[in-house]
Amino acid sequence: MERKTPLISPEDLRRQAEISEYIKGWWQSQGVTPVAYVETYGCQQNEADSEQIRGLLERCGYGFTDSAEGADLVIVNTCAIREHAAQRVFGNVGALVHTKRRHPGQKIFVCGCMMGKPEISERMKKSYPHVDGIFSPHHLWELPEQLYRVLIRHRKAYAVEDSAGAIAEGLPLVRTNKLKAWVSIMYGCNNFCSYCIVPYVRGRERSRLPEDILAECRGLIAEGYKELTLLGQNVNSYGKDLGSGVDFADLIAQVAELPGEFTVRFMTSHPRDASHKLFDTMASHEKIAKQFHLPFQSGNDRILKEMNRHYDRARYLELIDYGRRLMPDIVFTSDVIVGFPGETEEEFEDTISLIEQVRFEALFTFIYSPRPGTPAAAMPDPTPKEEKNRRFDRLLAVQNAISEEKHRALIGKTLRVLVDGKDGELLTARTDGGRLVRLEGDDALIGQFINVTITDATTWSLVGSVAP
Ligand code: 5AD
Ligand code: SF4
């Protein structure tokens, strides 16, 4: 089978690199070292995109700052997944009019998932004349060219036209963390869950080549990274567009077999495509963290059908069961939506009963938010907001009690953790299952895998001490 995913051509990438050099020289000729502020909303995919944005900006001569005040360039990387996130973006971009007034040379770009929706990018363009440039996720790699238009030609830059999406290999990256790295293995999504905007804003699934991913991982390990997270909207369909015969389980096995001391994780999985083979691979590779984020969204089969999820409750539970039989200590986390259009009280109770049956370590809980243009947004939704809020609160109470019980059950156990930073006076660390541990200890432990004994626990985290 032939590779379907187009690559951005080396000539096109070279052109962007040349423009970057030009911009860098332009700043140097003015004796200025410009600073940029990149503000990121949304998921890890967006965090990873922002690292590419910083990489491209660094090539253009920019340093970085952590506030819009006084920045020469502000880039707002937006998320479209729920109405609330979108509203915050409009509010915050609106407020940039003031920072720009105080620093008239400031240039403002808005990008990310919201800009993948033409209605929204149009609104941004019309309502916020202080915004200089807008680009959708497909156009990220062209940032130097957009910046050139704005800075040197004094024009507005809009790059939002839809495209099937391609992959730009070899873009520079400025990573925010020195121990943990996101590694995008694929982009886009083909699932079209009826509530979700992602397929409309990030295009179709397209996978990077295994050799490119492995080369990136090798480089990261050599630089001293201790945790690699393979990222995609639906990692289980990795490779389907490549026809190379390498599926996600094969890929993560190849990463885990690289020499060095590190852990590899992945996000996110779809229960339809999660395979027994993947669980088998996890069980047989020590370097693959025993953590599985497997969004179930609803515990009711009718709702799952309406959501276009292509699995049922029984299939979901079977996967959990299979994973636990192979790896008794595996940590499952999940996403769930409350108040999907037409969800009845009984159907909601099925979600509660699934949570009680599975007993996740942690859940990401969302109240359904209609996204214009998705099928669910057109479905009748008679349930009042107050009722949805009540369901949400009940779900949280049930889950919080479970999280606390599961965390407390770890008291007295000794676990291997990666010490990854500080929170006030205490060190922070993550267990293999991804649970947060706070502990006393020397800063020199940061970056090391050590054993800790768990001494206390709350709903959200653990307390430990360095094991003798
Ligand atoms: N409303 C509420 N939650 C949503 N999610 C995705 N789309 C919506 C929506 N329209 C949730 C899903 C997904 C997580 C990233 O966000 O649970 O897994
Ligand atoms: Fe991530 Fe989806 Fe938000 Fe885009 S819309 S940033 S893919 S959560």
PDB file of N, CA and C in Angstrom, residues 156-250:
ATOM      1  N   LYS A 156      -1.631  42.228   7.192  1.00  0.00           N
ATOM      2  CA  LYS A 156      -2.226  41.186   8.039  1.00  0.00           C
ATOM      3  C   LYS A 156      -1.912  39.829   7.404  1.00  0.00           C
ATOM      4  N   ALA A 157      -1.866  38.795   8.224  1.00  0.00           N
ATOM      5  CA  ALA A 157      -1.569  37.457   7.679  1.00  0.00           C
ATOM      6  C   ALA A 157      -2.675  36.491   8.083  1.00  0.00           C
ATOM      7  N   TYR A 158      -3.319  35.897   7.088  1.00  0.00           N
ATOM      8  CA  TYR A 158      -4.351  34.906   7.378  1.00  0.00           C
ATOM      9  C   TYR A 158      -4.034  33.617   6.635  1.00  0.00           C
ATOM     10  N   ALA A 159      -3.877  32.541   7.363  1.00  0.00           N
ATOM     11  CA  ALA A 159      -3.640  31.238   6.726  1.00  0.00           C
ATOM     12  C   ALA A 159      -4.581  30.250   7.391  1.00  0.00           C
ATOM     13  N   VAL A 160      -5.786  30.189   6.883  1.00  0.00           N
ATOM     14  CA  VAL A 160      -6.789  29.348   7.530  1.00  0.00           C
ATOM     15  C   VAL A 160      -7.483  28.408   6.555  1.00  0.00           C
ATOM     16  N   GLU A 161      -7.081  28.458   5.261  1.00  0.00           N
ATOM     17  CA  GLU A 161      -7.775  27.620   4.291  1.00  0.00           C
ATOM     18  C   GLU A 161      -7.696  26.166   4.750  1.00  0.00           C
ATOM     19  N   ASP A 162      -8.772  25.468   4.491  1.00  0.00           N
ATOM     20  CA  ASP A 162      -8.843  24.068   4.878  1.00  0.00           C
ATOM     21  C   ASP A 162      -7.889  23.266   3.995  1.00  0.00           C
ATOM     22  N   SER A 163      -7.348  22.202   4.555  1.00  0.00           N
ATOM     23  CA  SER A 163      -6.571  21.283   3.723  1.00  0.00           C
ATOM     24  C   SER A 163      -6.671  19.933   4.396  1.00  0.00           C
ATOM     25  N   ALA A 164      -6.374  18.885   3.664  1.00  0.00           N
ATOM     26  CA  ALA A 164      -6.477  17.552   4.255  1.00  0.00           C
ATOM     27  C   ALA A 164      -5.426  17.408   5.346  1.00  0.00           C
ATOM     28  N   GLY A 165      -4.402  18.242   5.269  1.00  0.00           N
ATOM     29  CA  GLY A 165      -3.350  18.186   6.279  1.00  0.00           C
ATOM     30  C   GLY A 165      -2.178  17.384   5.766  1.00  0.00           C
ATOM     31  N   ALA A 166      -1.018  17.837   6.094  1.00  0.00           N
ATOM     32  CA  ALA A 166       0.203  17.132   5.706  1.00  0.00           C
ATOM     33  C   ALA A 166       1.081  17.059   6.945  1.00  0.00           C
ATOM     34  N   ILE A 167       2.261  16.486   6.791  1.00  0.00           N
ATOM     35  CA  ILE A 167       3.178  16.414   7.923  1.00  0.00           C
ATOM     36  C   ILE A 167       4.443  17.171   7.569  1.00  0.00           C
ATOM     37  N   ALA A 168       4.868  18.015   8.487  1.00  0.00           N
ATOM     38  CA  ALA A 168       6.139  18.726   8.294  1.00  0.00           C
ATOM     39  C   ALA A 168       7.156  18.064   9.204  1.00  0.00           C
ATOM     40  N   GLU A 169       8.103  17.335   8.645  1.00  0.00           N
ATOM     41  CA  GLU A 169       9.147  16.688   9.451  1.00  0.00           C
ATOM     42  C   GLU A 169      10.307  17.655   9.663  1.00  0.00           C
ATOM     43  N   GLY A 170      10.955  17.506  10.799  1.00  0.00           N
ATOM     44  CA  GLY A 170      12.200  18.238  11.023  1.00  0.00           C
ATOM     45  C   GLY A 170      12.017  19.683  11.438  1.00  0.00           C
ATOM     46  N   LEU A 171      10.804  20.071  11.869  1.00  0.00           N
ATOM     47  CA  LEU A 171      10.654  21.442  12.364  1.00  0.00           C
ATOM     48  C   LEU A 171      11.411  21.558  13.685  1.00  0.00           C
ATOM     49  N   PRO A 172      12.003  22.738  13.937  1.00  0.00           N
ATOM     50  CA  PRO A 172      12.710  22.885  15.215  1.00  0.00           C
ATOM     51  C   PRO A 172      11.702  22.914  16.364  1.00  0.00           C
ATOM     52  N   LEU A 173      12.155  22.523  17.555  1.00  0.00           N
ATOM     53  CA  LEU A 173      11.280  22.495  18.727  1.00  0.00           C
ATOM     54  C   LEU A 173      11.999  23.156  19.888  1.00  0.00           C
ATOM     55  N   VAL A 174      11.266  23.934  20.663  1.00  0.00           N
ATOM     56  CA  VAL A 174      11.808  24.363  21.955  1.00  0.00           C
ATOM     57  C   VAL A 174      10.917  23.717  23.008  1.00  0.00           C
ATOM     58  N   ARG A 175      11.463  22.712  23.703  1.00  0.00           N
ATOM     59  CA  ARG A 175      10.644  21.980  24.672  1.00  0.00           C
ATOM     60  C   ARG A 175      10.655  22.704  26.004  1.00  0.00           C
ATOM     61  N   THR A 176       9.494  22.648  26.676  1.00  0.00           N
ATOM     62  CA  THR A 176       9.388  23.398  27.930  1.00  0.00           C
ATOM     63  C   THR A 176       9.954  22.616  29.101  1.00  0.00           C
ATOM     64  N   ASN A 177       9.985  21.294  28.994  1.00  0.00           N
ATOM     65  CA  ASN A 177      10.450  20.474  30.103  1.00  0.00           C
ATOM     66  C   ASN A 177      11.715  19.735  29.683  1.00  0.00           C
ATOM     67  N   LYS A 178      12.631  19.563  30.630  1.00  0.00           N
ATOM     68  CA  LYS A 178      13.909  18.929  30.279  1.00  0.00           C
ATOM     69  C   LYS A 178      13.911  17.422  30.562  1.00  0.00           C
ATOM     70  N   LEU A 179      12.864  16.935  31.219  1.00  0.00           N
ATOM     71  CA  LEU A 179      12.813  15.513  31.571  1.00  0.00           C
ATOM     72  C   LEU A 179      11.766  14.743  30.805  1.00  0.00           C
ATOM     73  N   LYS A 180      10.647  15.449  30.540  1.00  0.00           N
ATOM     74  CA  LYS A 180       9.505  14.773  29.931  1.00  0.00           C
ATOM     75  C   LYS A 180       9.224  15.404  28.576  1.00  0.00           C
ATOM     76  N   ALA A 181       9.081  14.577  27.566  1.00  0.00           N
ATOM     77  CA  ALA A 181       8.873  15.121  26.224  1.00  0.00           C
ATOM     78  C   ALA A 181       7.610  14.543  25.593  1.00  0.00           C
ATOM     79  N   TRP A 182       6.885  15.402  24.904  1.00  0.00           N
ATOM     80  CA  TRP A 182       5.786  14.938  24.050  1.00  0.00           C
ATOM     81  C   TRP A 182       6.387  14.552  22.711  1.00  0.00           C
ATOM     82  N   VAL A 183       5.959  13.426  22.179  1.00  0.00           N
ATOM     83  CA  VAL A 183       6.392  13.039  20.832  1.00  0.00           C
ATOM     84  C   VAL A 183       5.130  12.785  20.006  1.00  0.00           C
ATOM     85  N   SER A 184       4.816  13.707  19.109  1.00  0.00           N
ATOM     86  CA  SER A 184       3.629  13.503  18.266  1.00  0.00           C
ATOM     87  C   SER A 184       3.918  12.370  17.309  1.00  0.00           C
ATOM     88  N   ILE A 185       3.051  11.372  17.281  1.00  0.00           N
ATOM     89  CA  ILE A 185       3.269  10.272  16.348  1.00  0.00           C
ATOM     90  C   ILE A 185       2.293  10.340  15.182  1.00  0.00           C
ATOM     91  N   MET A 186       1.209  11.075  15.378  1.00  0.00           N
ATOM     92  CA  MET A 186       0.221  11.225  14.307  1.00  0.00           C
ATOM     93  C   MET A 186      -0.594  12.488  14.567  1.00  0.00           C
ATOM     94  N   TYR A 187      -1.293  12.909  13.568  1.00  0.00           N
ATOM     95  CA  TYR A 187      -2.104  14.116  13.680  1.00  0.00           C
ATOM     96  C   TYR A 187      -3.505  13.804  13.178  1.00  0.00           C
ATOM     97  N   GLY A 188      -4.479  14.603  13.625  1.00  0.00           N
ATOM     98  CA  GLY A 188      -5.834  14.488  13.103  1.00  0.00           C
ATOM     99  C   GLY A 188      -6.633  13.352  13.710  1.00  0.00           C
ATOM    100  N   CYS A 189      -7.851  13.219  13.234  1.00  0.00           N
ATOM    101  CA  CYS A 189      -8.754  12.208  13.778  1.00  0.00           C
ATOM    102  C   CYS A 189      -9.811  11.859  12.724  1.00  0.00           C
ATOM    103  N   ASN A 190     -10.120  10.554  12.619  1.00  0.00           N
ATOM    104  CA  ASN A 190     -11.125  10.115  11.638  1.00  0.00           C
ATOM    105  C   ASN A 190     -12.414   9.660  12.298  1.00  0.00           C
ATOM    106  N   ASN A 191     -12.512   9.814  13.604  1.00  0.00           N
ATOM    107  CA  ASN A 191     -13.609   9.138  14.298  1.00  0.00           C
ATOM    108  C   ASN A 191     -14.971   9.809  14.202  1.00  0.00           C
ATOM    109  N   PHE A 192     -14.991  11.095  14.163  1.00  0.00           N
ATOM    110  CA  PHE A 192     -16.258  11.817  14.119  1.00  0.00           C
ATOM    111  C   PHE A 192     -17.231  11.375  15.205  1.00  0.00           C
ATOM    112  N   CYS A 193     -16.774  11.376  16.447  1.00  0.00           N
ATOM    113  CA  CYS A 193     -17.703  11.211  17.564  1.00  0.00           C
ATOM    114  C   CYS A 193     -18.683  12.377  17.426  1.00  0.00           C
ATOM    115  N   SER A 194     -19.970  12.125  17.677  1.00  0.00           N
ATOM    116  CA  SER A 194     -20.966  13.117  17.245  1.00  0.00           C
ATOM    117  C   SER A 194     -20.881  14.440  18.009  1.00  0.00           C
ATOM    118  N   TYR A 195     -20.207  14.443  19.172  1.00  0.00           N
ATOM    119  CA  TYR A 195     -20.125  15.666  19.979  1.00  0.00           C
ATOM    120  C   TYR A 195     -18.869  16.470  19.676  1.00  0.00           C
ATOM    121  N   CYS A 196     -17.933  15.911  18.915  1.00  0.00           N
ATOM    122  CA  CYS A 196     -16.557  16.415  18.939  1.00  0.00           C
ATOM    123  C   CYS A 196     -16.166  17.243  17.725  1.00  0.00           C
ATOM    124  N   ILE A 197     -15.480  18.321  17.985  1.00  0.00           N
ATOM    125  CA  ILE A 197     -15.080  19.263  16.950  1.00  0.00           C
ATOM    126  C   ILE A 197     -13.737  18.902  16.318  1.00  0.00           C
ATOM    127  N   VAL A 198     -12.957  18.053  17.017  1.00  0.00           N
ATOM    128  CA  VAL A 198     -11.567  17.825  16.606  1.00  0.00           C
ATOM    129  C   VAL A 198     -11.401  17.423  15.133  1.00  0.00           C
ATOM    130  N   PRO A 199     -12.182  16.456  14.618  1.00  0.00           N
ATOM    131  CA  PRO A 199     -11.953  16.059  13.223  1.00  0.00           C
ATOM    132  C   PRO A 199     -12.159  17.213  12.234  1.00  0.00           C
ATOM    133  N   TYR A 200     -12.988  18.186  12.637  1.00  0.00           N
ATOM    134  CA  TYR A 200     -13.249  19.303  11.731  1.00  0.00           C
ATOM    135  C   TYR A 200     -12.108  20.307  11.744  1.00  0.00           C
ATOM    136  N   VAL A 201     -11.372  20.369  12.857  1.00  0.00           N
ATOM    137  CA  VAL A 201     -10.328  21.391  12.950  1.00  0.00           C
ATOM    138  C   VAL A 201      -8.913  20.850  12.778  1.00  0.00           C
ATOM    139  N   ARG A 202      -8.751  19.537  12.939  1.00  0.00           N
ATOM    140  CA  ARG A 202      -7.393  18.987  12.820  1.00  0.00           C
ATOM    141  C   ARG A 202      -7.247  18.021  11.649  1.00  0.00           C
ATOM    142  N   GLY A 203      -8.300  17.871  10.863  1.00  0.00           N
ATOM    143  CA  GLY A 203      -8.181  17.088   9.632  1.00  0.00           C
ATOM    144  C   GLY A 203      -8.096  15.593   9.867  1.00  0.00           C
ATOM    145  N   ARG A 204      -7.801  14.863   8.776  1.00  0.00           N
ATOM    146  CA  ARG A 204      -7.795  13.393   8.824  1.00  0.00           C
ATOM    147  C   ARG A 204      -6.524  12.858   9.479  1.00  0.00           C
ATOM    148  N   GLU A 205      -6.649  11.607   9.924  1.00  0.00           N
ATOM    149  CA  GLU A 205      -5.511  10.956  10.578  1.00  0.00           C
ATOM    150  C   GLU A 205      -4.330  10.815   9.619  1.00  0.00           C
ATOM    151  N   ARG A 206      -3.174  11.205  10.077  1.00  0.00           N
ATOM    152  CA  ARG A 206      -1.971  10.983   9.292  1.00  0.00           C
ATOM    153  C   ARG A 206      -0.811  10.695  10.246  1.00  0.00           C
ATOM    154  N   SER A 207      -0.064   9.666   9.904  1.00  0.00           N
ATOM    155  CA  SER A 207       0.963   9.151  10.810  1.00  0.00           C
ATOM    156  C   SER A 207       2.354   9.556  10.348  1.00  0.00           C
ATOM    157  N   ARG A 208       3.205   9.824  11.306  1.00  0.00           N
ATOM    158  CA  ARG A 208       4.626  10.017  10.972  1.00  0.00           C
ATOM    159  C   ARG A 208       5.249   8.647  10.737  1.00  0.00           C
ATOM    160  N   LEU A 209       6.334   8.619   9.985  1.00  0.00           N
ATOM    161  CA  LEU A 209       7.005   7.344   9.711  1.00  0.00           C
ATOM    162  C   LEU A 209       7.670   6.819  10.981  1.00  0.00           C
ATOM    163  N   PRO A 210       7.647   5.493  11.190  1.00  0.00           N
ATOM    164  CA  PRO A 210       8.291   4.931  12.386  1.00  0.00           C
ATOM    165  C   PRO A 210       9.744   5.387  12.524  1.00  0.00           C
ATOM    166  N   GLU A 211      10.480   5.448  11.409  1.00  0.00           N
ATOM    167  CA  GLU A 211      11.905   5.801  11.538  1.00  0.00           C
ATOM    168  C   GLU A 211      12.090   7.247  12.011  1.00  0.00           C
ATOM    169  N   ASP A 212      11.176   8.138  11.603  1.00  0.00           N
ATOM    170  CA  ASP A 212      11.277   9.529  12.072  1.00  0.00           C
ATOM    171  C   ASP A 212      10.989   9.607  13.572  1.00  0.00           C
ATOM    172  N   ILE A 213       9.978   8.839  14.001  1.00  0.00           N
ATOM    173  CA  ILE A 213       9.610   8.853  15.423  1.00  0.00           C
ATOM    174  C   ILE A 213      10.743   8.261  16.269  1.00  0.00           C
ATOM    175  N   LEU A 214      11.292   7.141  15.792  1.00  0.00           N
ATOM    176  CA  LEU A 214      12.368   6.487  16.553  1.00  0.00           C
ATOM    177  C   LEU A 214      13.601   7.377  16.632  1.00  0.00           C
ATOM    178  N   ALA A 215      13.888   8.069  15.531  1.00  0.00           N
ATOM    179  CA  ALA A 215      15.052   8.967  15.544  1.00  0.00           C
ATOM    180  C   ALA A 215      14.840  10.074  16.571  1.00  0.00           C
ATOM    181  N   GLU A 216      13.614  10.613  16.619  1.00  0.00           N
ATOM    182  CA  GLU A 216      13.337  11.672  17.601  1.00  0.00           C
ATOM    183  C   GLU A 216      13.496  11.119  19.024  1.00  0.00           C
ATOM    184  N   CYS A 217      12.974   9.924  19.265  1.00  0.00           N
ATOM    185  CA  CYS A 217      13.061   9.333  20.613  1.00  0.00           C
ATOM    186  C   CYS A 217      14.510   9.076  20.997  1.00  0.00           C
ATOM    187  N   ARG A 218      15.273   8.545  20.064  1.00  0.00           N
ATOM    188  CA  ARG A 218      16.694   8.286  20.340  1.00  0.00           C
ATOM    189  C   ARG A 218      17.400   9.579  20.751  1.00  0.00           C
ATOM    190  N   GLY A 219      17.118  10.639  20.006  1.00  0.00           N
ATOM    191  CA  GLY A 219      17.728  11.939  20.297  1.00  0.00           C
ATOM    192  C   GLY A 219      17.344  12.417  21.695  1.00  0.00           C
ATOM    193  N   LEU A 220      16.077  12.243  22.047  1.00  0.00           N
ATOM    194  CA  LEU A 220      15.605  12.710  23.356  1.00  0.00           C
ATOM    195  C   LEU A 220      16.275  11.935  24.482  1.00  0.00           C
ATOM    196  N   ILE A 221      16.403  10.631  24.291  1.00  0.00           N
ATOM    197  CA  ILE A 221      17.028   9.806  25.330  1.00  0.00           C
ATOM    198  C   ILE A 221      18.495  10.226  25.492  1.00  0.00           C
ATOM    199  N   ALA A 222      19.144  10.479  24.354  1.00  0.00           N
ATOM    200  CA  ALA A 222      20.550  10.902  24.409  1.00  0.00           C
ATOM    201  C   ALA A 222      20.683  12.246  25.135  1.00  0.00           C
ATOM    202  N   GLU A 223      19.658  13.104  24.997  1.00  0.00           N
ATOM    203  CA  GLU A 223      19.694  14.411  25.684  1.00  0.00           C
ATOM    204  C   GLU A 223      19.382  14.291  27.164  1.00  0.00           C
ATOM    205  N   GLY A 224      18.972  13.092  27.601  1.00  0.00           N
ATOM    206  CA  GLY A 224      18.698  12.901  29.029  1.00  0.00           C
ATOM    207  C   GLY A 224      17.223  12.897  29.398  1.00  0.00           C
ATOM    208  N   TYR A 225      16.342  12.915  28.414  1.00  0.00           N
ATOM    209  CA  TYR A 225      14.904  12.832  28.733  1.00  0.00           C
ATOM    210  C   TYR A 225      14.595  11.485  29.373  1.00  0.00           C
ATOM    211  N   LYS A 226      13.714  11.506  30.384  1.00  0.00           N
ATOM    212  CA  LYS A 226      13.406  10.282  31.128  1.00  0.00           C
ATOM    213  C   LYS A 226      11.998   9.775  30.858  1.00  0.00           C
ATOM    214  N   GLU A 227      11.165  10.623  30.278  1.00  0.00           N
ATOM    215  CA  GLU A 227       9.798  10.183  30.021  1.00  0.00           C
ATOM    216  C   GLU A 227       9.353  10.695  28.655  1.00  0.00           C
ATOM    217  N   LEU A 228       8.952   9.771  27.797  1.00  0.00           N
ATOM    218  CA  LEU A 228       8.475  10.143  26.469  1.00  0.00           C
ATOM    219  C   LEU A 228       6.989   9.799  26.419  1.00  0.00           C
ATOM    220  N   THR A 229       6.164  10.743  25.963  1.00  0.00           N
ATOM    221  CA  THR A 229       4.740  10.432  25.805  1.00  0.00           C
ATOM    222  C   THR A 229       4.391  10.503  24.333  1.00  0.00           C
ATOM    223  N   LEU A 230       4.007   9.353  23.776  1.00  0.00           N
ATOM    224  CA  LEU A 230       3.639   9.301  22.356  1.00  0.00           C
ATOM    225  C   LEU A 230       2.222   9.861  22.230  1.00  0.00           C
ATOM    226  N   LEU A 231       2.076  10.869  21.375  1.00  0.00           N
ATOM    227  CA  LEU A 231       0.832  11.619  21.326  1.00  0.00           C
ATOM    228  C   LEU A 231       0.090  11.462  20.009  1.00  0.00           C
ATOM    229  N   GLY A 232      -1.215  11.346  20.131  1.00  0.00           N
ATOM    230  CA  GLY A 232      -2.088  11.385  18.957  1.00  0.00           C
ATOM    231  C   GLY A 232      -3.518  11.434  19.457  1.00  0.00           C
ATOM    232  N   GLN A 233      -4.455  11.876  18.625  1.00  0.00           N
ATOM    233  CA  GLN A 233      -5.860  11.910  19.057  1.00  0.00           C
ATOM    234  C   GLN A 233      -6.386  10.501  19.266  1.00  0.00           C
ATOM    235  N   ASN A 234      -5.851   9.551  18.511  1.00  0.00           N
ATOM    236  CA  ASN A 234      -6.313   8.176  18.592  1.00  0.00           C
ATOM    237  C   ASN A 234      -5.135   7.279  18.221  1.00  0.00           C
ATOM    238  N   VAL A 235      -4.230   7.090  19.179  1.00  0.00           N
ATOM    239  CA  VAL A 235      -2.964   6.424  18.852  1.00  0.00           C
ATOM    240  C   VAL A 235      -3.163   4.994  18.333  1.00  0.00           C
ATOM    241  N   ASN A 236      -4.288   4.382  18.691  1.00  0.00           N
ATOM    242  CA  ASN A 236      -4.486   2.993  18.259  1.00  0.00           C
ATOM    243  C   ASN A 236      -4.658   2.850  16.760  1.00  0.00           C
ATOM    244  N   SER A 237      -4.961   3.938  16.064  1.00  0.00           N
ATOM    245  CA  SER A 237      -5.035   3.763  14.610  1.00  0.00           C
ATOM    246  C   SER A 237      -3.751   4.237  13.937  1.00  0.00           C
ATOM    247  N   TYR A 238      -2.687   4.382  14.742  1.00  0.00           N
ATOM    248  CA  TYR A 238      -1.392   4.746  14.171  1.00  0.00           C
ATOM    249  C   TYR A 238      -1.026   3.785  13.033  1.00  0.00           C
ATOM    250  N   GLY A 239      -0.521   4.337  11.955  1.00  0.00           N
ATOM    251  CA  GLY A 239       0.054   3.522  10.890  1.00  0.00           C
ATOM    252  C   GLY A 239      -0.922   3.047   9.835  1.00  0.00           C
ATOM    253  N   LYS A 240      -2.230   3.198  10.106  1.00  0.00           N
ATOM    254  CA  LYS A 240      -3.196   2.685   9.117  1.00  0.00           C
ATOM    255  C   LYS A 240      -3.028   3.381   7.771  1.00  0.00           C
ATOM    256  N   ASP A 241      -2.618   4.641   7.787  1.00  0.00           N
ATOM    257  CA  ASP A 241      -2.465   5.379   6.538  1.00  0.00           C
ATOM    258  C   ASP A 241      -1.090   5.141   5.905  1.00  0.00           C
ATOM    259  N   LEU A 242      -0.218   4.441   6.613  1.00  0.00           N
ATOM    260  CA  LEU A 242       1.137   4.247   6.079  1.00  0.00           C
ATOM    261  C   LEU A 242       1.263   2.961   5.272  1.00  0.00           C
ATOM    262  N   GLY A 243       0.512   1.948   5.703  1.00  0.00           N
ATOM    263  CA  GLY A 243       0.604   0.669   5.021  1.00  0.00           C
ATOM    264  C   GLY A 243       1.959   0.016   5.189  1.00  0.00           C
ATOM    265  N   SER A 244       2.658   0.349   6.276  1.00  0.00           N
ATOM    266  CA  SER A 244       4.003  -0.205   6.456  1.00  0.00           C
ATOM    267  C   SER A 244       3.967  -1.481   7.283  1.00  0.00           C
ATOM    268  N   GLY A 245       2.799  -1.831   7.775  1.00  0.00           N
ATOM    269  CA  GLY A 245       2.690  -3.028   8.600  1.00  0.00           C
ATOM    270  C   GLY A 245       3.069  -2.791  10.052  1.00  0.00           C
ATOM    271  N   VAL A 246       3.443  -1.551  10.396  1.00  0.00           N
ATOM    272  CA  VAL A 246       3.789  -1.243  11.788  1.00  0.00           C
ATOM    273  C   VAL A 246       2.573  -0.600  12.449  1.00  0.00           C
ATOM    274  N   ASP A 247       1.961  -1.302  13.416  1.00  0.00           N
ATOM    275  CA  ASP A 247       0.826  -0.694  14.112  1.00  0.00           C
ATOM    276  C   ASP A 247       1.310  -0.048  15.412  1.00  0.00           C
ATOM    277  N   PHE A 248       0.361   0.478  16.216  1.00  0.00           N
ATOM    278  CA  PHE A 248       0.805   1.216  17.398  1.00  0.00           C
ATOM    279  C   PHE A 248       1.558   0.339  18.387  1.00  0.00           C
ATOM    280  N   ALA A 249       1.076  -0.895  18.564  1.00  0.00           N
ATOM    281  CA  ALA A 249       1.751  -1.793  19.514  1.00  0.00           C
ATOM    282  C   ALA A 249       3.199  -2.037  19.052  1.00  0.00           C
ATOM    283  N   ASP A 250       3.367  -2.231  17.737  1.00  0.00           N
ATOM    284  CA  ASP A 250       4.736  -2.436  17.212  1.00  0.00           C
ATOM    285  C   ASP A 250       5.596  -1.196  17.462  1.00  0.00           C
TER     286      ASP A 250
END
